[in-house]
Amino acid sequence: MAKHRALLFPYVFSILILTMSLLCKAIDDEDRKPYIVYLGSLPNDEAFSPLSHQIGILERVVESTSASNFLIRSYKRSFNGFAAKLTDQEIERLANMKKSWDFIGLNDETKRNSTTESDVVVGVIDTGIWPESQSFNDEGFSPAPKKWKGVCEGGKNFTCNNKIIGARRYNSSSARDEVGHGSHTASTAAGNAIKGASFYGLAQGTARGGVPSARIAAYKVCEFKKCPGEAIMAAFDDAIADGVDIITISLGGTSVTPFDKDPIAIGSFHAMKKGILTAHSAGNRGPEEGTVVSVEPWVLTVAASGTDRWIIDKVVLGNGRTLIGNSVNSFTSNGTSYPLVYGKDATSHCSNLDAQSCLAGCIDRDLVKGKILVCDASDGDIVALQAGALVLSIKDYEGLKSYLNSTKHAKANILKSEAIKDPAALIVVSFSSRGPNLILPEIIKPDISAPGVDILAAFSPVAAITDSPDDGRHVKYSLLSGTSMACPHAAAAAAYIRTFHPEWSPAAIKSSLMTTAWPMNHTDDVSPAEFAHGSGHINPVTALDPGLVYETSEDDHIKLLCSFLDDARVKLISGENSSCPKGSEKGSPKDFNYPSLAAVVKPVTSFTINFNRTVKNVGLANSTYKAKILPDSKVDIKVVPQVLSFKSLNEEKTFTVTVFAKGLPDGSHASASLVWYDGTHRVRSPILVRSKAASW
């Protein structure tokens, strides 16, 4: 029997919003207790003022401009921190201030090259942008970099500034964002730091982009969620010529498209030729295998993971049992319970199977008015969350169904969402699309994971918060989840690296992010784990100094394409007239100089696989790296040579990794890691060998 997960849709929220009330409570000095807030090492920056930084944090926590009255002591000589009198509520607020950028290391104290960062242009191919948002205010920004060749063609009543230095629209009268998606991704990548941002009090703190000093060029290719391929191609054409440095594109189809027919694959290939790295969302069709839609080896494909903050919602059933699920719910029912109705009991014209999944057009609005609708999940968590539903686990779903069947008068109360700390949340979420790469199984996709759950960022004030037609709320900042939110995190991390290494190629930047990624907790809903998170979770500060990088050129990519495509199809992608090698000279995709290593073998058959790789030294001129294998007992792995000695920067060394075993059962896999270590740098690459299952 198929397992389902329940969705709860509150059809009473319009009433509940009207009945919300704010309860104020005077805070006496007796409610305050002394707490020490440790902020780590002092940054190596003469302009940094520890006291100003501490007062700024304190003001946000106590929500008062007289916050200094609560300061007991400032620690500012040898390290950064302070002691203050705080309430329990303020301590909780302080604990929940950690945003996605803080979580991955790009915080207020992070080392930055502000002048160079201001010259970086992030191209956002999406649904447009809302230029009046504070996240895109240009106060303090100088004019656009001299290299910039773009224009502001945003349409009527659309004005660019020194933050949004370029805007174009395709098949639309305006580049203005009426959906919210484009504003959200743009501000996640490069939005200004906006204090006090929240979604109805949830996730309150500072909303900021990963490279807040960078410029933004917006390319609107989508009109009401329809994104024509010809518009996407035009956007890449313009963005490359305009002079963007990084492209983030959180769009994609529902299945893999051959490279020579995919506008994103072709456009991003030409971006790579011009030294521009493209970050692309993996897709939201997980956790099934083979659902990742971004599989081009020249693109940074990004999966979505949680952070150490999780936004939950509780449902109190009429029998007193409390269920916990995932939802961003801004209202409170003030203790009032509402009747529960199952989807199959709320239709007059659909089959039970369709109605219990609440398929479009099945639910009779009169039968659910003033009630809480219970649906079986059919389209995955991400669709449910976009519709404003509360998603329950299978265990809680069974408890809910049991309660529904036990009484004719089932009721429940959905509480307001709350943010909790969850160190175990560093996993790839279920909706994030998984590998394998259905076009090139020798290239592991996704490449990397980044925060993509409950991300607070700018939103279009004219856009609907959810897909529900009854939702009339409008906000300037919203919480969204998806690989669309993870992608601009990775793009900003790439832009951050570029500010320190402007001479690095797209491949070098991508390699630095992959080989320094955090190892992640294995999810229990997919195997192998590399198909969920690739090389691991993004770690941009460490990626500034990766030690070694795996370089690939345009010719390397063409040679790779030639290994499985004919000359005509390769030309459609590259635009070049080069001829592909013939016969044994074609080469193998497994020898493409990628930062991860993968191969497919026949089931239950002995095998020996050789991976040939080359690394470039970008760390210390005189350095020696030793190979270490984090093994899998199902295979043996050998590295030759085991030691790489470098005498200068940019020197290259070649090595071979050999994996051999007596065979793997059909559909099984073996995974390991290769780590090159010089005492300072850890250059890690996943190794994955998978037997070819019958379904492939």
XYZ file of C-alpha atoms in Angstrom, residues 102-510:
409
model
C 25.454 33.359 9.020
C 25.013 29.600 9.008
C 27.431 29.077 6.117
C 29.973 31.597 7.372
C 29.270 34.787 5.391
C 28.351 36.998 8.339
C 28.964 40.611 9.333
C 32.549 39.856 10.392
C 33.558 37.891 7.305
C 36.674 39.052 5.495
C 35.603 41.002 2.415
C 37.181 42.867 -0.455
C 34.541 45.598 -0.583
C 36.003 47.590 -3.472
C 36.257 44.550 -5.722
C 32.876 43.245 -4.547
C 31.292 46.505 -5.692
C 32.621 45.812 -9.200
C 31.024 42.354 -9.352
C 27.758 42.105 -11.291
C 25.353 39.248 -10.558
C 23.020 38.472 -13.452
C 19.632 37.186 -12.275
C 17.556 35.396 -14.926
C 14.139 35.083 -13.335
C 10.720 36.746 -12.979
C 12.066 40.289 -12.784
C 12.757 42.474 -9.768
C 10.960 45.004 -7.550
C 13.304 48.022 -7.785
C 11.756 49.988 -4.903
C 12.602 47.298 -2.338
C 15.009 48.451 0.359
C 17.128 45.428 -0.516
C 17.963 47.184 -3.785
C 18.391 50.738 -2.505
C 21.571 52.307 -3.907
C 22.459 54.599 -1.020
C 26.245 54.631 -0.688
C 26.836 52.966 -4.066
C 29.062 54.569 -6.674
C 28.103 54.563 -10.374
C 28.166 51.270 -12.283
C 31.590 49.711 -12.956
C 33.306 51.027 -16.087
C 33.281 47.541 -17.613
C 29.464 47.470 -17.590
C 27.895 47.510 -21.060
C 24.295 46.823 -20.120
C 21.225 49.044 -20.267
C 18.115 49.726 -18.236
C 15.198 48.603 -20.379
C 12.782 47.839 -17.583
C 9.776 49.416 -19.251
C 7.348 52.079 -18.078
C 7.761 53.335 -14.478
C 10.823 51.143 -13.953
C 13.996 52.905 -12.862
C 17.420 51.372 -12.351
C 19.949 52.793 -9.896
C 23.519 52.204 -8.773
C 22.490 48.882 -7.179
C 20.279 47.540 -9.974
C 22.494 48.679 -12.833
C 20.719 46.802 -15.597
C 17.276 45.454 -16.427
C 15.796 43.805 -19.493
C 12.487 42.131 -20.146
C 11.399 39.607 -22.761
C 7.789 38.992 -23.803
C 6.721 41.437 -21.105
C 5.984 45.152 -20.908
C 7.992 45.585 -17.709
C 10.907 44.043 -15.837
C 8.960 44.622 -12.630
C 8.465 41.442 -10.607
C 4.807 40.608 -10.017
C 5.458 37.067 -8.769
C 8.059 37.644 -6.046
C 10.402 34.848 -7.103
C 12.923 37.046 -8.928
C 13.111 39.663 -6.173
C 13.656 36.888 -3.635
C 16.513 35.235 -5.545
C 18.153 38.575 -6.405
C 18.156 39.779 -2.802
C 19.371 36.385 -1.550
C 22.381 36.694 -3.825
C 23.218 40.395 -3.556
C 20.591 42.285 -1.561
C 21.475 44.990 0.944
C 21.481 44.208 4.669
C 18.015 45.125 5.976
C 17.631 45.088 9.749
C 14.385 44.076 11.387
C 13.069 42.140 8.390
C 10.633 39.315 9.107
C 7.611 37.476 7.809
C 4.852 38.418 10.256
C 7.395 38.218 13.070
C 8.893 34.905 11.937
C 12.650 34.667 11.265
C 13.134 38.221 12.489
C 16.609 39.653 12.041
C 18.681 41.015 9.190
C 17.857 39.958 5.636
C 20.890 40.316 3.394
C 22.524 38.871 0.332
C 25.769 36.942 0.262
C 27.570 39.759 -1.575
C 25.635 42.863 -0.466
C 28.070 45.286 -2.117
C 27.712 43.643 -5.540
C 25.550 45.024 -8.346
C 22.507 43.328 -9.859
C 21.369 42.989 -13.455
C 17.826 41.615 -13.766
C 16.648 39.695 -16.831
C 12.915 39.001 -16.737
C 12.179 35.888 -18.791
C 9.077 34.647 -16.973
C 5.571 36.040 -17.104
C 3.281 34.491 -14.495
C 5.535 31.440 -14.121
C 5.773 30.768 -17.871
C 9.382 31.010 -19.024
C 9.784 30.562 -22.812
C 13.012 29.018 -24.052
C 13.575 31.811 -26.560
C 13.448 34.378 -23.743
C 15.977 32.403 -21.695
C 18.343 32.223 -24.673
C 17.972 35.971 -25.227
C 18.724 36.646 -21.562
C 21.950 34.627 -21.692
C 22.893 36.388 -24.929
C 22.391 39.797 -23.318
C 23.866 38.957 -19.910
C 27.122 37.702 -21.438
C 27.469 40.772 -23.672
C 26.435 43.152 -20.871
C 29.357 42.002 -18.744
C 27.890 40.101 -15.785
C 30.371 38.110 -13.694
C 28.083 35.405 -12.288
C 24.678 34.168 -13.450
C 22.046 32.685 -11.164
C 19.057 30.986 -12.771
C 16.446 29.278 -10.614
C 14.309 27.954 -13.455
C 13.973 24.597 -15.144
C 11.716 21.977 -16.656
C 10.247 18.852 -15.132
C 12.651 16.456 -16.836
C 16.128 16.377 -18.319
C 16.493 17.953 -21.772
C 19.289 16.979 -24.202
C 22.029 19.602 -24.101
C 21.619 20.570 -27.764
C 17.916 21.321 -27.185
C 18.231 23.020 -23.799
C 18.464 26.850 -23.836
C 19.985 26.889 -20.348
C 22.659 24.355 -21.349
C 23.543 26.255 -24.519
C 23.416 29.700 -22.915
C 25.495 28.648 -19.906
C 28.079 26.988 -22.189
C 28.645 30.316 -23.935
C 28.804 32.025 -20.537
C 31.520 29.557 -19.510
C 33.449 30.375 -22.701
C 33.488 34.031 -21.609
C 34.614 33.252 -18.057
C 31.167 33.426 -16.421
C 30.015 30.696 -14.027
C 26.303 29.837 -14.038
C 24.603 28.512 -10.901
C 21.438 26.531 -11.635
C 18.819 25.052 -9.309
C 18.657 21.246 -9.238
C 14.847 21.088 -9.278
C 12.086 20.350 -6.771
C 10.983 16.850 -7.757
C 12.787 14.795 -5.109
C 13.315 12.476 -3.423
C 12.958 10.134 -6.405
C 16.200 9.243 -8.174
C 16.986 10.690 -11.591
C 14.913 13.848 -11.077
C 17.728 16.425 -11.216
C 17.178 18.591 -14.314
C 20.444 20.556 -14.293
C 23.130 18.099 -15.391
C 25.503 20.174 -17.555
C 29.128 19.694 -16.403
C 29.931 23.392 -17.000
C 27.163 24.529 -14.603
C 27.161 24.571 -10.788
C 24.061 22.535 -9.914
C 22.648 23.330 -6.483
C 20.550 21.145 -4.174
C 18.550 22.495 -1.224
C 19.312 21.778 2.419
C 18.138 23.030 5.775
C 20.096 25.149 8.233
C 20.172 24.852 12.016
C 16.841 26.703 12.146
C 13.604 24.942 11.302
C 10.189 26.598 11.113
C 7.516 24.264 12.393
C 3.797 24.372 13.012
C 1.748 22.461 15.549
C -1.758 21.064 15.169
C -3.707 20.272 18.323
C -6.386 17.653 17.647
C -9.676 17.478 19.487
C -8.447 14.423 21.411
C -5.551 16.458 22.828
C -2.807 14.986 20.649
C -0.339 17.482 19.160
C 1.079 16.911 15.681
C 4.147 18.736 14.371
C 4.647 19.585 10.712
C 6.348 21.997 8.339
C 4.570 25.204 7.403
C 4.996 28.965 7.447
C 1.796 30.062 9.144
C 1.488 33.706 10.189
C -1.891 33.637 11.916
C -3.210 32.412 15.252
C -6.660 31.050 16.015
C -6.554 32.209 19.647
C -7.333 28.706 20.872
C -10.336 28.122 18.599
C -10.679 24.690 17.009
C -12.262 24.150 13.597
C -13.880 21.088 12.012
C -11.651 18.745 10.016
C -12.824 17.527 6.625
C -11.054 14.909 4.511
C -10.659 15.674 0.813
C -12.831 12.760 -0.327
C -15.689 14.135 1.798
C -15.391 17.600 0.256
C -16.271 16.870 -3.347
C -19.404 16.302 -5.355
C -17.903 15.276 -8.681
C -14.457 13.635 -8.284
C -13.420 10.098 -7.441
C -12.328 9.346 -3.882
C -8.726 8.885 -5.027
C -8.558 12.287 -6.738
C -10.484 14.093 -4.023
C -8.475 12.744 -1.095
C -5.384 14.185 -2.802
C -7.308 17.459 -3.304
C -6.501 17.587 -7.005
C -7.238 20.840 -8.810
C -10.953 21.367 -9.415
C -12.063 18.593 -7.080
C -12.783 20.455 -3.848
C -16.181 22.089 -3.370
C -15.475 25.412 -1.673
C -18.831 25.454 0.126
C -18.005 22.121 1.774
C -14.689 23.360 3.218
C -15.551 26.924 4.191
C -14.712 27.499 7.848
C -12.991 24.109 8.107
C -9.508 22.616 7.955
C -9.037 20.499 4.837
C -6.999 17.279 5.085
C -5.309 16.060 1.882
C -2.997 13.216 0.953
C 0.243 14.611 -0.470
C 0.418 13.857 -4.177
C 2.738 16.466 -5.672
C 5.480 16.611 -3.046
C 6.278 18.892 -0.140
C 7.339 21.911 -2.184
C 3.989 22.180 -3.986
C 2.160 21.837 -0.695
C 4.262 24.514 0.984
C 3.685 26.895 -1.924
C -0.040 26.360 -1.490
C 0.171 27.309 2.184
C -0.318 23.789 3.516
C 1.084 22.231 6.664
C 3.011 19.059 5.780
C 2.927 16.154 8.248
C 5.170 13.124 8.502
C 3.830 9.661 7.719
C 3.677 8.852 11.447
C 1.624 11.940 12.283
C -0.491 11.370 9.181
C -1.484 7.958 10.522
C -2.365 9.551 13.860
C -4.499 12.160 12.123
C -6.323 9.536 10.032
C -6.958 7.442 13.137
C -8.515 10.442 14.864
C -10.636 11.301 11.805
C -12.008 7.758 11.735
C -12.734 7.703 15.469
C -15.293 10.515 15.602
C -17.889 12.252 13.464
C -16.975 15.631 14.929
C -13.216 15.824 14.415
C -11.723 19.233 15.183
C -8.266 20.767 15.322
C -6.471 23.993 16.119
C -3.526 25.055 13.935
C -1.086 27.153 15.951
C 1.127 29.948 14.672
C 4.469 28.770 13.284
C 7.587 29.006 15.402
C 11.320 28.821 14.724
C 13.298 26.130 16.525
C 16.991 25.272 16.629
C 17.718 21.917 15.021
C 21.405 20.956 14.578
C 20.294 17.844 12.669
C 18.671 19.989 9.961
C 21.856 20.003 7.850
C 20.476 17.464 5.408
C 19.162 17.722 1.888
C 15.408 18.194 2.085
C 13.048 15.685 0.529
C 11.789 17.913 -2.302
C 15.292 18.599 -3.660
C 15.815 16.687 -6.920
C 18.227 13.760 -6.897
C 20.725 12.164 -9.221
C 21.825 10.171 -11.056
C 22.694 12.291 -14.048
C 20.538 10.751 -16.778
C 22.680 12.169 -19.603
C 26.205 11.790 -18.191
C 26.169 9.329 -15.256
C 29.952 9.807 -14.916
C 29.287 13.379 -13.711
C 27.687 13.438 -10.252
C 24.765 15.844 -10.026
C 23.835 17.881 -8.036
C 27.288 19.367 -7.434
C 26.677 20.919 -4.058
C 24.028 21.810 -1.495
C 23.095 25.221 -0.066
C 20.383 26.601 2.246
C 16.984 26.371 0.599
C 14.426 26.075 3.399
C 12.514 29.009 4.916
C 14.783 31.640 3.383
C 13.820 35.214 4.274
C 14.387 37.650 1.408
C 12.772 40.494 -0.525
C 9.410 39.905 -2.171
C 7.120 41.707 -4.562
C 4.479 43.647 -2.589
C 1.891 42.980 -5.310
C 2.466 39.208 -5.421
C 0.351 36.616 -3.627
C 2.116 34.883 -0.738
C 0.637 31.474 -1.551
C -1.143 29.900 -4.501
C -4.463 30.029 -2.658
C -6.955 32.370 -4.384
C -8.279 33.371 -0.939
C -4.905 34.616 0.294
C -5.015 38.410 0.119
C -1.876 39.063 2.156
C 1.009 41.086 0.713
C 4.491 41.491 2.176
C 7.836 43.107 1.414
C 9.805 40.113 2.748
C 8.755 36.502 2.540
C 9.915 33.046 3.575
C 10.314 30.700 0.610
C 11.679 27.185 0.204
C 13.085 25.410 -2.833
C 16.235 24.784 -4.819
C 15.391 28.203 -6.294
C 16.431 29.650 -2.933
C 19.557 27.482 -2.676
C 20.826 28.499 -6.122
C 21.459 32.218 -5.363
C 23.319 31.186 -2.198
C 25.773 29.258 -4.381
C 25.919 32.054 -6.961
C 26.765 34.584 -4.254
C 29.414 32.253 -2.836
C 30.959 32.071 -6.312
C 30.807 35.869 -6.588
C 32.445 36.161 -3.161
C 35.340 33.970 -4.306
C 35.662 35.986 -7.502
C 36.172 39.179 -5.484
C 39.413 37.694 -4.129
C 40.397 35.697 -7.215
C 39.193 37.628 -10.283
C 41.659 35.708 -12.454
C 40.145 32.300 -11.618
C 38.190 30.453 -14.294
C 34.592 29.275 -13.760
C 35.967 25.735 -13.342
C 38.416 26.848 -10.637
C 35.698 28.679 -8.686
C 33.387 25.695 -8.993
